[in-house]
Short mmCIF file of C-alpha atoms and ligand atoms in Angstrom, two decimals:
data_model
loop_
_atom_site.label_atom_id
_atom_site.label_comp_id
_atom_site.label_asym_id
_atom_site.label_seq_id
_atom_site.Cartn_x
_atom_site.Cartn_y
_atom_site.Cartn_z
CA UNK A 1 -74.72 -58.67 -66.19
CA UNK A 2 -72.20 -58.90 -69.02
CA UNK A 3 -73.26 -58.57 -72.64
CA UNK A 4 -70.75 -59.65 -75.29
CA UNK A 5 -71.43 -58.82 -78.94
CA UNK A 6 -70.55 -62.03 -80.77
CA UNK A 7 -71.57 -60.60 -84.14
CA UNK A 8 -72.94 -57.27 -85.33
CA UNK A 9 -73.26 -57.75 -89.10
CA UNK A 10 -76.23 -58.19 -91.37
CA UNK A 11 -77.04 -61.48 -93.10
CA UNK A 12 -73.98 -61.67 -95.37
CA UNK A 13 -71.53 -60.43 -92.74
CA UNK A 14 -68.70 -57.96 -93.45
CA UNK A 15 -66.65 -58.37 -95.54
CA UNK A 16 -69.16 -59.68 -98.08
CA UNK A 17 -67.69 -62.54 -100.12
CA UNK A 18 -66.08 -61.21 -103.32
CA UNK A 19 -66.90 -57.55 -102.56
CA UNK A 20 -64.56 -54.70 -103.49
CA UNK A 21 -66.58 -52.19 -101.43
CA UNK A 22 -64.20 -49.99 -99.37
CA UNK A 23 -65.83 -51.06 -96.08
CA UNK A 24 -65.34 -54.71 -97.03
CA UNK A 25 -61.65 -53.94 -97.73
CA UNK A 26 -61.16 -51.97 -94.49
CA UNK A 27 -58.38 -53.04 -92.11
CA UNK A 28 -60.21 -51.63 -89.08
CA UNK A 29 -61.24 -54.61 -86.90
CA UNK A 30 -64.46 -52.72 -86.10
CA UNK A 31 -65.41 -53.03 -89.78
CA UNK A 32 -65.31 -56.84 -89.59
CA UNK A 33 -68.75 -58.07 -88.62
CA UNK A 34 -69.91 -61.66 -88.15
CA UNK A 35 -73.59 -62.56 -88.21
CA UNK A 36 -75.58 -61.01 -85.39
CA UNK A 37 -75.65 -62.63 -81.94
CA UNK A 38 -75.05 -61.76 -78.28
CA UNK A 39 -73.78 -63.70 -75.28
CA UNK A 40 -75.33 -62.69 -71.96
CA UNK A 41 -74.03 -63.72 -68.52
CA UNK A 42 -75.29 -63.18 -64.99
CA UNK A 43 -75.02 -65.08 -61.68
CA UNK A 44 -73.36 -68.11 -63.27
CA UNK A 45 -75.80 -68.20 -66.20
CA UNK A 46 -74.55 -68.13 -69.78
CA UNK A 47 -77.02 -67.73 -72.64
CA UNK A 48 -76.77 -66.83 -76.30
CA UNK A 49 -79.40 -65.03 -78.36
CA UNK A 50 -79.43 -66.42 -81.93
CA UNK A 51 -77.04 -68.96 -83.39
CA UNK A 52 -76.08 -68.06 -86.93
CA UNK A 53 -73.54 -69.53 -89.35
CA UNK A 54 -70.60 -67.96 -87.46
CA UNK A 55 -71.55 -69.54 -84.11
CA UNK A 56 -68.54 -71.89 -83.90
CA UNK A 57 -66.03 -69.13 -84.55
CA UNK A 58 -67.85 -66.82 -82.12
CA UNK A 59 -67.77 -69.40 -79.33
CA UNK A 60 -64.05 -69.95 -79.87
CA UNK A 61 -63.12 -66.25 -79.99
CA UNK A 62 -65.26 -65.28 -76.98
CA UNK A 63 -64.12 -68.35 -75.01
CA UNK A 64 -67.68 -69.20 -74.08
CA UNK A 65 -67.45 -72.47 -72.12
CA UNK A 66 -71.02 -73.21 -71.09
CA UNK A 67 -74.40 -72.72 -72.72
CA UNK A 68 -77.38 -72.77 -70.35
CA UNK A 69 -79.95 -71.67 -72.93
CA UNK A 70 -80.28 -70.58 -76.52
CA UNK A 71 -82.92 -67.95 -77.33
CA UNK A 72 -84.04 -67.31 -80.89
CA UNK A 73 -85.48 -64.12 -82.31
CA UNK A 74 -86.72 -65.68 -85.57
CA UNK A 75 -85.93 -68.41 -88.08
CA UNK A 76 -83.91 -66.60 -90.76
CA UNK A 77 -80.71 -68.42 -91.56
CA UNK A 78 -78.34 -65.69 -90.36
CA UNK A 79 -79.87 -66.27 -86.89
CA UNK A 80 -80.19 -70.07 -86.85
CA UNK A 81 -77.79 -71.81 -89.27
CA UNK A 82 -75.20 -72.62 -86.57
CA UNK A 83 -77.47 -74.82 -84.48
CA UNK A 84 -75.47 -78.00 -85.19
CA UNK A 85 -72.44 -76.42 -83.50
CA UNK A 86 -74.04 -76.62 -80.04
CA UNK A 87 -72.65 -80.20 -80.07
CA UNK A 88 -69.56 -79.47 -77.93
CA UNK A 89 -71.77 -77.91 -75.23
CA UNK A 90 -74.10 -80.91 -75.37
CA UNK A 91 -71.20 -83.35 -75.01
CA UNK A 92 -69.46 -81.37 -72.26
CA UNK A 93 -72.56 -80.60 -70.21
CA UNK A 94 -74.12 -84.05 -70.75
CA UNK A 95 -77.64 -82.67 -70.91
CA UNK A 96 -80.08 -81.34 -73.45
CA UNK A 97 -79.59 -77.70 -74.40
CA UNK A 98 -82.72 -75.62 -73.67
CA UNK A 99 -83.95 -73.75 -76.74
CA UNK A 100 -86.48 -70.92 -76.49
CA UNK A 101 -88.36 -69.67 -79.56
CA UNK A 102 -91.75 -68.89 -81.05
CA UNK A 103 -93.74 -72.03 -81.96
CA UNK A 104 -93.32 -71.20 -85.67
CA UNK A 105 -89.54 -70.97 -85.27
CA UNK A 106 -89.38 -74.28 -83.38
CA UNK A 107 -91.33 -75.95 -86.21
CA UNK A 108 -88.94 -74.46 -88.76
CA UNK A 109 -85.89 -75.71 -86.83
CA UNK A 110 -87.43 -79.19 -86.50
CA UNK A 111 -87.69 -79.37 -90.28
CA UNK A 112 -84.23 -78.06 -91.02
CA UNK A 113 -82.41 -79.90 -88.21
CA UNK A 114 -84.64 -82.97 -87.97
CA UNK A 115 -81.79 -85.13 -86.63
CA UNK A 116 -81.36 -82.82 -83.60
CA UNK A 117 -85.05 -83.08 -82.71
CA UNK A 118 -85.41 -86.80 -83.56
CA UNK A 119 -86.64 -88.97 -80.70
CA UNK A 120 -86.20 -92.39 -82.34
CA UNK A 121 -83.16 -93.95 -84.01
CA UNK A 122 -81.16 -90.89 -83.18
CA UNK A 123 -77.67 -90.64 -84.67
CA UNK A 124 -75.27 -91.04 -81.74
CA UNK A 125 -73.25 -87.85 -82.44
CA UNK A 126 -76.23 -85.54 -82.77
CA UNK A 127 -76.96 -83.01 -80.03
CA UNK A 128 -80.30 -82.91 -78.23
CA UNK A 129 -82.35 -79.93 -77.16
CA UNK A 130 -85.31 -79.23 -74.88
CA UNK A 131 -87.74 -76.87 -76.55
CA UNK A 132 -89.63 -74.07 -74.83
CA UNK A 133 -92.24 -72.12 -76.73
CA UNK A 134 -92.00 -68.35 -76.28
CA UNK A 135 -95.39 -66.68 -76.34
CA UNK A 136 -96.44 -63.11 -76.79
CA UNK A 137 -97.05 -61.38 -73.45
CA UNK A 138 -95.79 -64.39 -71.46
CA UNK A 139 -92.53 -63.67 -69.61
CA UNK A 140 -90.45 -66.70 -68.62
CA UNK A 141 -87.76 -67.46 -66.09
CA UNK A 142 -84.09 -68.42 -66.45
CA UNK A 143 -82.92 -68.97 -62.87
CA UNK A 144 -83.78 -65.78 -61.02
CA UNK A 145 -83.99 -63.78 -64.24
CA UNK A 146 -87.38 -62.84 -65.72
CA UNK A 147 -87.14 -62.70 -69.51
CA UNK A 148 -89.79 -60.59 -71.22
CA UNK A 149 -90.43 -61.29 -74.91
CA UNK A 150 -91.01 -58.19 -77.02
CA UNK A 151 -93.10 -58.66 -80.13
CA UNK A 152 -91.86 -56.73 -83.19
CA UNK A 153 -92.29 -56.77 -86.97
CA UNK A 154 -89.57 -57.64 -89.52
CA UNK A 155 -91.50 -56.69 -92.66
CA UNK A 156 -94.45 -59.10 -92.50
CA UNK A 157 -92.59 -61.57 -90.24
CA UNK A 158 -93.12 -61.67 -86.47
CA UNK A 159 -89.87 -61.51 -84.47
CA UNK A 160 -89.21 -61.65 -80.71
CA UNK A 161 -86.82 -59.31 -78.94
CA UNK A 162 -85.97 -59.95 -75.29
CA UNK A 163 -85.70 -57.89 -72.12
CA UNK A 164 -83.53 -59.11 -69.24
CA UNK A 165 -83.77 -56.57 -66.40
CA UNK A 166 -82.12 -53.36 -67.62
CA UNK A 167 -81.08 -54.81 -70.98
CA UNK A 168 -83.21 -55.03 -74.13
CA UNK A 169 -82.07 -56.79 -77.30
CA UNK A 170 -84.02 -56.10 -80.50
CA UNK A 171 -82.81 -57.14 -83.91
CA UNK A 172 -84.37 -57.37 -87.37
CA UNK A 173 -87.00 -54.81 -86.40
CA UNK A 174 -88.92 -52.57 -88.76
CA UNK A 175 -92.07 -51.94 -86.72
CA UNK A 176 -92.94 -51.92 -83.02
CA UNK A 177 -96.56 -51.63 -81.93
CA UNK A 178 -97.26 -48.89 -79.38
CA UNK A 179 -98.51 -51.56 -76.95
CA UNK A 180 -95.04 -53.13 -76.77
CA UNK A 181 -93.31 -49.89 -75.78
CA UNK A 182 -94.38 -50.25 -72.14
CA UNK A 183 -92.06 -53.30 -71.97
CA UNK A 184 -89.12 -51.00 -72.78
CA UNK A 185 -89.84 -48.51 -70.01
CA UNK A 186 -86.79 -47.36 -68.00
CA UNK A 187 -84.40 -49.66 -69.86
CA UNK A 188 -80.74 -48.75 -69.30
CA UNK A 189 -79.16 -50.43 -72.32
CA UNK A 190 -81.05 -50.84 -75.58
CA UNK A 191 -79.58 -52.81 -78.48
CA UNK A 192 -81.42 -52.24 -81.75
CA UNK A 193 -80.76 -52.94 -85.41
CA UNK A 194 -79.98 -50.46 -88.18
CA UNK A 195 -78.99 -51.72 -91.58
CA UNK A 196 -77.77 -48.61 -93.40
CA UNK A 197 -78.77 -44.99 -94.05
CA UNK A 198 -81.11 -45.86 -96.95
CA UNK A 199 -84.60 -47.13 -96.04
CA UNK A 200 -85.27 -50.89 -96.17
CA UNK A 201 -88.58 -52.79 -96.19
CA UNK A 202 -87.84 -55.05 -93.23
CA UNK A 203 -85.07 -53.34 -91.22
CA UNK A 204 -84.70 -50.03 -89.42
CA UNK A 205 -82.57 -47.54 -91.32
CA UNK A 206 -80.12 -45.52 -89.20
CA UNK A 207 -82.67 -42.71 -88.88
CA UNK A 208 -85.46 -45.18 -87.97
CA UNK A 209 -83.23 -46.55 -85.21
CA UNK A 210 -82.29 -43.08 -83.91
CA UNK A 211 -85.98 -42.08 -83.84
CA UNK A 212 -86.80 -45.28 -81.95
CA UNK A 213 -83.97 -44.68 -79.46
CA UNK A 214 -85.28 -41.15 -78.93
CA UNK A 215 -88.73 -42.58 -78.21
CA UNK A 216 -87.50 -45.25 -75.76
CA UNK A 217 -84.97 -42.96 -73.99
CA UNK A 218 -82.51 -45.58 -72.73
CA UNK A 219 -79.38 -44.46 -70.87
CA UNK A 220 -77.29 -45.96 -73.68
CA UNK A 221 -78.10 -47.53 -77.02
CA UNK A 222 -76.03 -49.82 -79.26
CA UNK A 223 -76.72 -50.38 -82.94
CA UNK A 224 -76.28 -53.81 -84.49
CA UNK A 225 -77.14 -55.91 -87.62
CA UNK A 226 -75.10 -53.51 -89.75
CA UNK A 227 -74.51 -53.67 -93.51
CA UNK A 228 -71.29 -52.61 -95.21
CA UNK A 229 -73.48 -49.95 -96.86
CA UNK A 230 -73.70 -48.17 -93.47
CA UNK A 231 -70.10 -47.01 -94.01
CA UNK A 232 -66.91 -47.14 -91.96
CA UNK A 233 -67.41 -47.68 -88.23
CA UNK A 234 -65.22 -44.73 -87.30
CA UNK A 235 -67.03 -42.32 -89.65
CA UNK A 236 -70.55 -43.36 -88.66
CA UNK A 237 -69.78 -43.32 -84.92
CA UNK A 238 -68.71 -39.66 -85.19
CA UNK A 239 -72.17 -38.68 -86.40
CA UNK A 240 -74.15 -40.38 -83.62
CA UNK A 241 -75.66 -38.74 -80.52
CA UNK A 242 -73.56 -38.92 -77.33
CA UNK A 243 -75.30 -41.97 -75.80
CA UNK A 244 -75.60 -43.97 -79.05
CA UNK A 245 -72.85 -46.34 -80.20
CA UNK A 246 -72.31 -48.58 -83.16
CA UNK A 247 -71.71 -51.98 -81.64
CA UNK A 248 -68.78 -53.99 -82.99
CA UNK A 249 -67.73 -57.62 -82.77
CA UNK A 250 -66.17 -58.65 -79.42
CA UNK A 251 -67.38 -55.50 -77.65
CA UNK A 252 -68.27 -56.38 -74.07
CA UNK A 253 -70.40 -54.18 -71.83
CA UNK A 254 -71.37 -54.36 -68.17
CA UNK A 255 -74.89 -53.51 -67.10
ZN1 ZN B 1 -81.03 -60.99 -89.66
#
């Protein structure tokens, strides 16, 4: 399985528009972070988790050529605003793009992108999707792959993370119920969010994430959904335990 980090930034991305913060002015490519998303490939399958406002640019840079499914973690705009840009995949593949999300998230997308979900008098250039409701404690299949949803809390908002074999992707997490931890057992690669060092009401801080990684005990962990307030990539990476890495845009890992 290949996992490609399409974006590793928090909702505004890095650099933040108009910011004079030193991290926003950094020339290190690892300090440039698009909105958070990953591309996962295995056995001819190609899926993307979340589809934020940078989706088009991310698909071009990564050279992603097919999209077999789109999985959503939650409805916030930094995770969903790029949905219209699935059009080239829809045209090329000549079939509806399967979209997997919580019922609440599907309803939200239907309101915001009504023309994509329309069944009558559809505008000819609009893409079409097939929707699949993701439910708590109900794993689903993509080809031979079993995908296990992991239920987490983003402040008061429910969010789904996903496990695909030895890979777990969790973003926008602040709380994880003890009952969900069994789904993370023996994971090799854990991706989890950390916003910055300072605490935040709906995101793990760096210390929250390190405590969570210590609890889960993956072989390797990658941190994502990073704010410019976290600091320079190079400086923060130096401080992390040996098996913990700050993810960065266009990093690709094999699992
Ligand atoms: Zn987010």
